[in-house]
mmCIF file of C-alpha atoms in Angstrom:
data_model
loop_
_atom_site.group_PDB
_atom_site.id
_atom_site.type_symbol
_atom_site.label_atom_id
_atom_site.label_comp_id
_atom_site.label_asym_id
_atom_site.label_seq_id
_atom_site.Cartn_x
_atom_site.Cartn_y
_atom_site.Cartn_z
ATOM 1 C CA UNK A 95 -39.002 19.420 -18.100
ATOM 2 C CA UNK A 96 -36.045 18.110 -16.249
ATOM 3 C CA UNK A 97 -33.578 18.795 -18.511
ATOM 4 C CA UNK A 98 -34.903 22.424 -17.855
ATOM 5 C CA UNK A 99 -33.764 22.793 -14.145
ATOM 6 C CA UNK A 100 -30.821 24.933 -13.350
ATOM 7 C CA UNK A 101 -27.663 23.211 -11.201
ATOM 8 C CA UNK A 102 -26.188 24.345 -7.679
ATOM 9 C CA UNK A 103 -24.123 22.546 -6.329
ATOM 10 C CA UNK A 104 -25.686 22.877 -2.804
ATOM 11 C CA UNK A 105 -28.528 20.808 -2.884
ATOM 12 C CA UNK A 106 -29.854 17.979 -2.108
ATOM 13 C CA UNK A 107 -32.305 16.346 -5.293
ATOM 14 C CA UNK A 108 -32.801 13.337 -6.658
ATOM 15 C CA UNK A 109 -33.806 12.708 -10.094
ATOM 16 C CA UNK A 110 -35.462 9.198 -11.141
ATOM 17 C CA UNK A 111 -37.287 7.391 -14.145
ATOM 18 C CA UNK A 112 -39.949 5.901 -13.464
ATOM 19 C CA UNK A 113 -41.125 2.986 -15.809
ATOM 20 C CA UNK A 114 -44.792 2.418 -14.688
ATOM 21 C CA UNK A 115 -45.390 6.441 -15.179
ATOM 22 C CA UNK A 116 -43.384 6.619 -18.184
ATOM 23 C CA UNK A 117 -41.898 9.418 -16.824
ATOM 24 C CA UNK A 118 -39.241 11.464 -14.271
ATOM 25 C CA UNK A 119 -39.750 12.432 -10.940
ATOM 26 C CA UNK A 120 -37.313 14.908 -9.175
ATOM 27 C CA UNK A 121 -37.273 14.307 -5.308
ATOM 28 C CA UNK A 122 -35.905 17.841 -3.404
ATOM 29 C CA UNK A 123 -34.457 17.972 -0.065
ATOM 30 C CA UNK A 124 -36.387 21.073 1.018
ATOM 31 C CA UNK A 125 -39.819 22.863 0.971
ATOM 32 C CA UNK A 126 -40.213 25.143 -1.688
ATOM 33 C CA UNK A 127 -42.506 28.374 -1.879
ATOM 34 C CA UNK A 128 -44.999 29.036 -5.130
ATOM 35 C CA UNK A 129 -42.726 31.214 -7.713
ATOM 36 C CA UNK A 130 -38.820 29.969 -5.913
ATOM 37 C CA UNK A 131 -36.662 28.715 -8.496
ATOM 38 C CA UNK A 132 -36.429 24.442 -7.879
ATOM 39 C CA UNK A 133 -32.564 23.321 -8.960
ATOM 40 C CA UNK A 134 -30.942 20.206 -8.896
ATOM 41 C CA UNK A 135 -27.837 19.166 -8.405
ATOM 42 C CA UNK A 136 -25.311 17.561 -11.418
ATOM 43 C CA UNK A 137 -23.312 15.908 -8.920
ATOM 44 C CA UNK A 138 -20.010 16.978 -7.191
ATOM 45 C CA UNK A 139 -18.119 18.426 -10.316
ATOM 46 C CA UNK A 140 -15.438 21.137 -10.354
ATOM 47 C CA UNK A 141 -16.009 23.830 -12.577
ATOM 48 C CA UNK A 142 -13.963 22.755 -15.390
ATOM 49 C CA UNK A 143 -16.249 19.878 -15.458
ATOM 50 C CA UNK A 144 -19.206 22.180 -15.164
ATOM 51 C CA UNK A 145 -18.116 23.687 -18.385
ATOM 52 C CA UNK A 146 -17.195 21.292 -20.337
ATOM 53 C CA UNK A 147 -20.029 18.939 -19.917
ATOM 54 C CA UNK A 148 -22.861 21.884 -19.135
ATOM 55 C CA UNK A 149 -21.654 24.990 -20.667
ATOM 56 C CA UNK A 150 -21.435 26.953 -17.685
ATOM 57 C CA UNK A 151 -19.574 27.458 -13.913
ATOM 58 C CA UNK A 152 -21.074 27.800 -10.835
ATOM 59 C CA UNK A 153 -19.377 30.384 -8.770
ATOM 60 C CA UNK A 154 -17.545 29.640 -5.104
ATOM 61 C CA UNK A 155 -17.945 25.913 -6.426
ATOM 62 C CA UNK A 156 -16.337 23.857 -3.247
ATOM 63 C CA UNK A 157 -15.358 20.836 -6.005
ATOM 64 C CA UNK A 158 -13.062 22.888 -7.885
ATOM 65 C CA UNK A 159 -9.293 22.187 -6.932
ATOM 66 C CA UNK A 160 -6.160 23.048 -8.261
ATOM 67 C CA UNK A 161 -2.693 20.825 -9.141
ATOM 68 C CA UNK A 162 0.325 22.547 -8.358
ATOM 69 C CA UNK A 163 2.868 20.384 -10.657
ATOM 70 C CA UNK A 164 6.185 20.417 -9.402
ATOM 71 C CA UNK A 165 5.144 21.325 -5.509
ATOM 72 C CA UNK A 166 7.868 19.104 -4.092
ATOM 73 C CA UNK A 167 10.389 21.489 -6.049
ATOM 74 C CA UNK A 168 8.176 24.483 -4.942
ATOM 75 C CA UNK A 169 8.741 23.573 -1.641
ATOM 76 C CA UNK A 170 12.290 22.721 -1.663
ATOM 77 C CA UNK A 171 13.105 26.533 -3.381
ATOM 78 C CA UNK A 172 11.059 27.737 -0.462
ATOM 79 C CA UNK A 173 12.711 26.416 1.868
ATOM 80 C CA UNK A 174 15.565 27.709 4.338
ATOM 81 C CA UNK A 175 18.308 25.117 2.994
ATOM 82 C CA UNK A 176 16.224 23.427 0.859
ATOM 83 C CA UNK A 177 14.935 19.438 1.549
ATOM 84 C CA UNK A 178 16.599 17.892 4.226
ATOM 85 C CA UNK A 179 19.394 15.400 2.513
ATOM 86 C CA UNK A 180 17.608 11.755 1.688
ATOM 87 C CA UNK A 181 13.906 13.021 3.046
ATOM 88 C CA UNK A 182 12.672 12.470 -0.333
ATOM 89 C CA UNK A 183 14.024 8.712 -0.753
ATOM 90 C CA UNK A 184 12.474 8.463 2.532
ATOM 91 C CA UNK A 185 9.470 9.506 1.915
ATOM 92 C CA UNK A 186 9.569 7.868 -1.308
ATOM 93 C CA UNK A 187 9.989 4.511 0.324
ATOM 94 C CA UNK A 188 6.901 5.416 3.085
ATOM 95 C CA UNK A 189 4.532 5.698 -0.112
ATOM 96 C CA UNK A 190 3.808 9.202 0.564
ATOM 97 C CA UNK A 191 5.572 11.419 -2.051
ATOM 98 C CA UNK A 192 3.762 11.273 -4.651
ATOM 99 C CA UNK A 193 1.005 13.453 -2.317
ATOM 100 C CA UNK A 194 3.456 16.132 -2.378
ATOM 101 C CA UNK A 195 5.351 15.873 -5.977
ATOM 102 C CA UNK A 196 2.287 17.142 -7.094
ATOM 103 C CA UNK A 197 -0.252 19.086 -4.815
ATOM 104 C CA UNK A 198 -3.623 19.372 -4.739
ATOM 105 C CA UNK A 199 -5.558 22.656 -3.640
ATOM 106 C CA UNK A 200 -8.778 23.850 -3.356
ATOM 107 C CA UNK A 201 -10.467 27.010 -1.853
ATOM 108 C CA UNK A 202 -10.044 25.563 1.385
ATOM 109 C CA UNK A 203 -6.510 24.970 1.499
ATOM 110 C CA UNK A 204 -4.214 21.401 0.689
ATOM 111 C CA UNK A 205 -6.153 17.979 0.477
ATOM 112 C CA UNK A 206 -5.361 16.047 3.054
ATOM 113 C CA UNK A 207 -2.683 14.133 1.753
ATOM 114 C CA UNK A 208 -0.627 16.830 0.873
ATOM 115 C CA UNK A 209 -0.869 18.480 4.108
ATOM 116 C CA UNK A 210 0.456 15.276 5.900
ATOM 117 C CA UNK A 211 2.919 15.031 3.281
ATOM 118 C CA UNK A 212 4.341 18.334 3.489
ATOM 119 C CA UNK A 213 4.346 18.093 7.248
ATOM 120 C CA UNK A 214 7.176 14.774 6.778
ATOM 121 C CA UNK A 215 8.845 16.670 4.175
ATOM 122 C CA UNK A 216 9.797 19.726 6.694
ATOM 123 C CA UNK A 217 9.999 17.807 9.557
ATOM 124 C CA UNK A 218 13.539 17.823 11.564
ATOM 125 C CA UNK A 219 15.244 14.482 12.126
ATOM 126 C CA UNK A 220 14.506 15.002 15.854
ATOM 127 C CA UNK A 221 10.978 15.365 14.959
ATOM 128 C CA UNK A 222 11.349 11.941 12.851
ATOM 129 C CA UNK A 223 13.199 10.149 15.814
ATOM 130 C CA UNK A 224 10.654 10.827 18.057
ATOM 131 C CA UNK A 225 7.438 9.784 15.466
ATOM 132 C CA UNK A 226 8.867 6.363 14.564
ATOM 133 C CA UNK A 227 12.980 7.315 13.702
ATOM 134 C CA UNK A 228 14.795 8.647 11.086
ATOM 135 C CA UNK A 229 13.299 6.307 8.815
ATOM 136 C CA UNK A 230 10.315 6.084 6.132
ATOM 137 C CA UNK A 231 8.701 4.659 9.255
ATOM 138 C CA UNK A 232 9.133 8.212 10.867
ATOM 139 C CA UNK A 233 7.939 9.896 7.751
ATOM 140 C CA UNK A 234 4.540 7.865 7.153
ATOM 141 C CA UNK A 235 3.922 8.621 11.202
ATOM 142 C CA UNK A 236 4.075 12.298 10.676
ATOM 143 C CA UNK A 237 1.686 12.014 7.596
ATOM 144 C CA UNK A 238 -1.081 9.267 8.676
ATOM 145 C CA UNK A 239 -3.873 10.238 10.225
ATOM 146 C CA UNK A 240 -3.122 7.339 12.601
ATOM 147 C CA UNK A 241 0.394 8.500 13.497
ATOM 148 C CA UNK A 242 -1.201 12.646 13.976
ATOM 149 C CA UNK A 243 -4.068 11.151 16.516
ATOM 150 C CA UNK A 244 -1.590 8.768 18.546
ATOM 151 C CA UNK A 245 0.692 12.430 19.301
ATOM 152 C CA UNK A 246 3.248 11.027 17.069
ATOM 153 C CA UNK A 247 2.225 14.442 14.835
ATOM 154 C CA UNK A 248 5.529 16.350 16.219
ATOM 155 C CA UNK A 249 4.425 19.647 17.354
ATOM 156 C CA UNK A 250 2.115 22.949 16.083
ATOM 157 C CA UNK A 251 5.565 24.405 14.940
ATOM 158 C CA UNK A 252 5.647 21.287 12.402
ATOM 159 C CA UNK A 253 2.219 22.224 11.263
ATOM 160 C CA UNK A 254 3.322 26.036 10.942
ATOM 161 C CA UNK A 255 6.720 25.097 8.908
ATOM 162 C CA UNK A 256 4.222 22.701 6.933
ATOM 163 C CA UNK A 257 1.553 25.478 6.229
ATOM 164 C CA UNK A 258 4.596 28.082 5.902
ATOM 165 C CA UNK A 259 6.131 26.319 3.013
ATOM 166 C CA UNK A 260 3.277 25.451 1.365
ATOM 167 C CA UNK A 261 2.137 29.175 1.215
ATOM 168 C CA UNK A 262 5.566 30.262 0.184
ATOM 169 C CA UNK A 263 5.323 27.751 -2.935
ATOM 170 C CA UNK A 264 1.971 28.776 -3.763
ATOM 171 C CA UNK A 265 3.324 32.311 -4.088
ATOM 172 C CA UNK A 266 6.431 31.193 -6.060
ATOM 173 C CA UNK A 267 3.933 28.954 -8.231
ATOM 174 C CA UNK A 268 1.667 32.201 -8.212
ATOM 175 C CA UNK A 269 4.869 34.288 -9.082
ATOM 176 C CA UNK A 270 5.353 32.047 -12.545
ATOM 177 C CA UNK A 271 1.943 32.214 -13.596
ATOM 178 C CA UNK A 272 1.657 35.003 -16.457
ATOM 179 C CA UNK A 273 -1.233 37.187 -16.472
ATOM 180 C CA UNK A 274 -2.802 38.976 -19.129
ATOM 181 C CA UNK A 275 -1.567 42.286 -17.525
ATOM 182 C CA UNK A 276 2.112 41.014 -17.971
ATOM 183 C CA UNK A 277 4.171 43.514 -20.350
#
């Protein structure tokens, strides 16, 4: 019977063998009424894992994310001026450009990473100075979470120019994609 129950991705179950029953109980995290339709969860998977493995997607599925390859370039065409001259050996040398080379999104915006990243990548040199100097120092300040909670974040215009040129290389990402309605 367990390999019966339906998957959302929203609850809370547990699913167990046990040896002296010779069989499988299925612990949920909620009452159920006679006739309600008991699901378990799969795990956390996005829904290209829910269809390759299961068969099937689960719709508004919070795991799903998407990689934008090529974001740092993204970015850079989005930008007034482009990159800021040597940011990106910078941030190189800080360890954080990898989190923006490549980004990750989901329906909730940027991971993490990339945020912060993005956030050193548009960041003046004045705004570097004054998180740690014009230095890969500077840049890993303005995208730890230690550096953001100690005020050495820069300001809410960084986080604006940050979420600004993200959404400006989604589009141009957006713009590239064909679609089946293309001529």
């Amino acid at each position: 019977m367990v390999d019966m129950m339906n998957h959302r991705g929203d609850v809370v179950s547990d699913v167990a063998y046990e040896y002296f029953g010779n069989g499988f109980s299925v612990s949920v995290g909620r009452n159920y009424n006679a006739g309600d339709e008991v699901c378990i969860s799969y795990g956390k998977r996005s829904n290209a894992q829910l269809l390759q493995i299961y068969g099937f997607i689960e719709p508004d599925n919070s795991e799903d994310q998407y990689q934008i390859l090529g974001l740092l370039e993204l970015i850079d065409e989005a930008l007034d001026g482009g990159v800021a001259p040597g940011r990106v050996k910078l941030m190189k040398d800080a360890a954080i450009l990898d989190d923006v080379r490549d980004g990750v999104a989901t329906a909730g915006g940027f991971v993490d990473a990339t945020a912060r990243a993005a956030r050193a990548l548009v960041a003046t040199d004045q705004e570097l100075a004054k998180a740690g100097g014009v230095s890969a120092a500077g840049c890993a300040a303005l995208a730890n979470r230690a550096g953001i909670a100690a005020g050495l974040s820069g300001s809410s215009d960084l986080d604006k120019r940050a979420s600004k040129a993200l959404a400006r290389a989604c589009k141009l990402e957006l713009d590239r994609l064909s679609t089946s309605s293309a001529a």
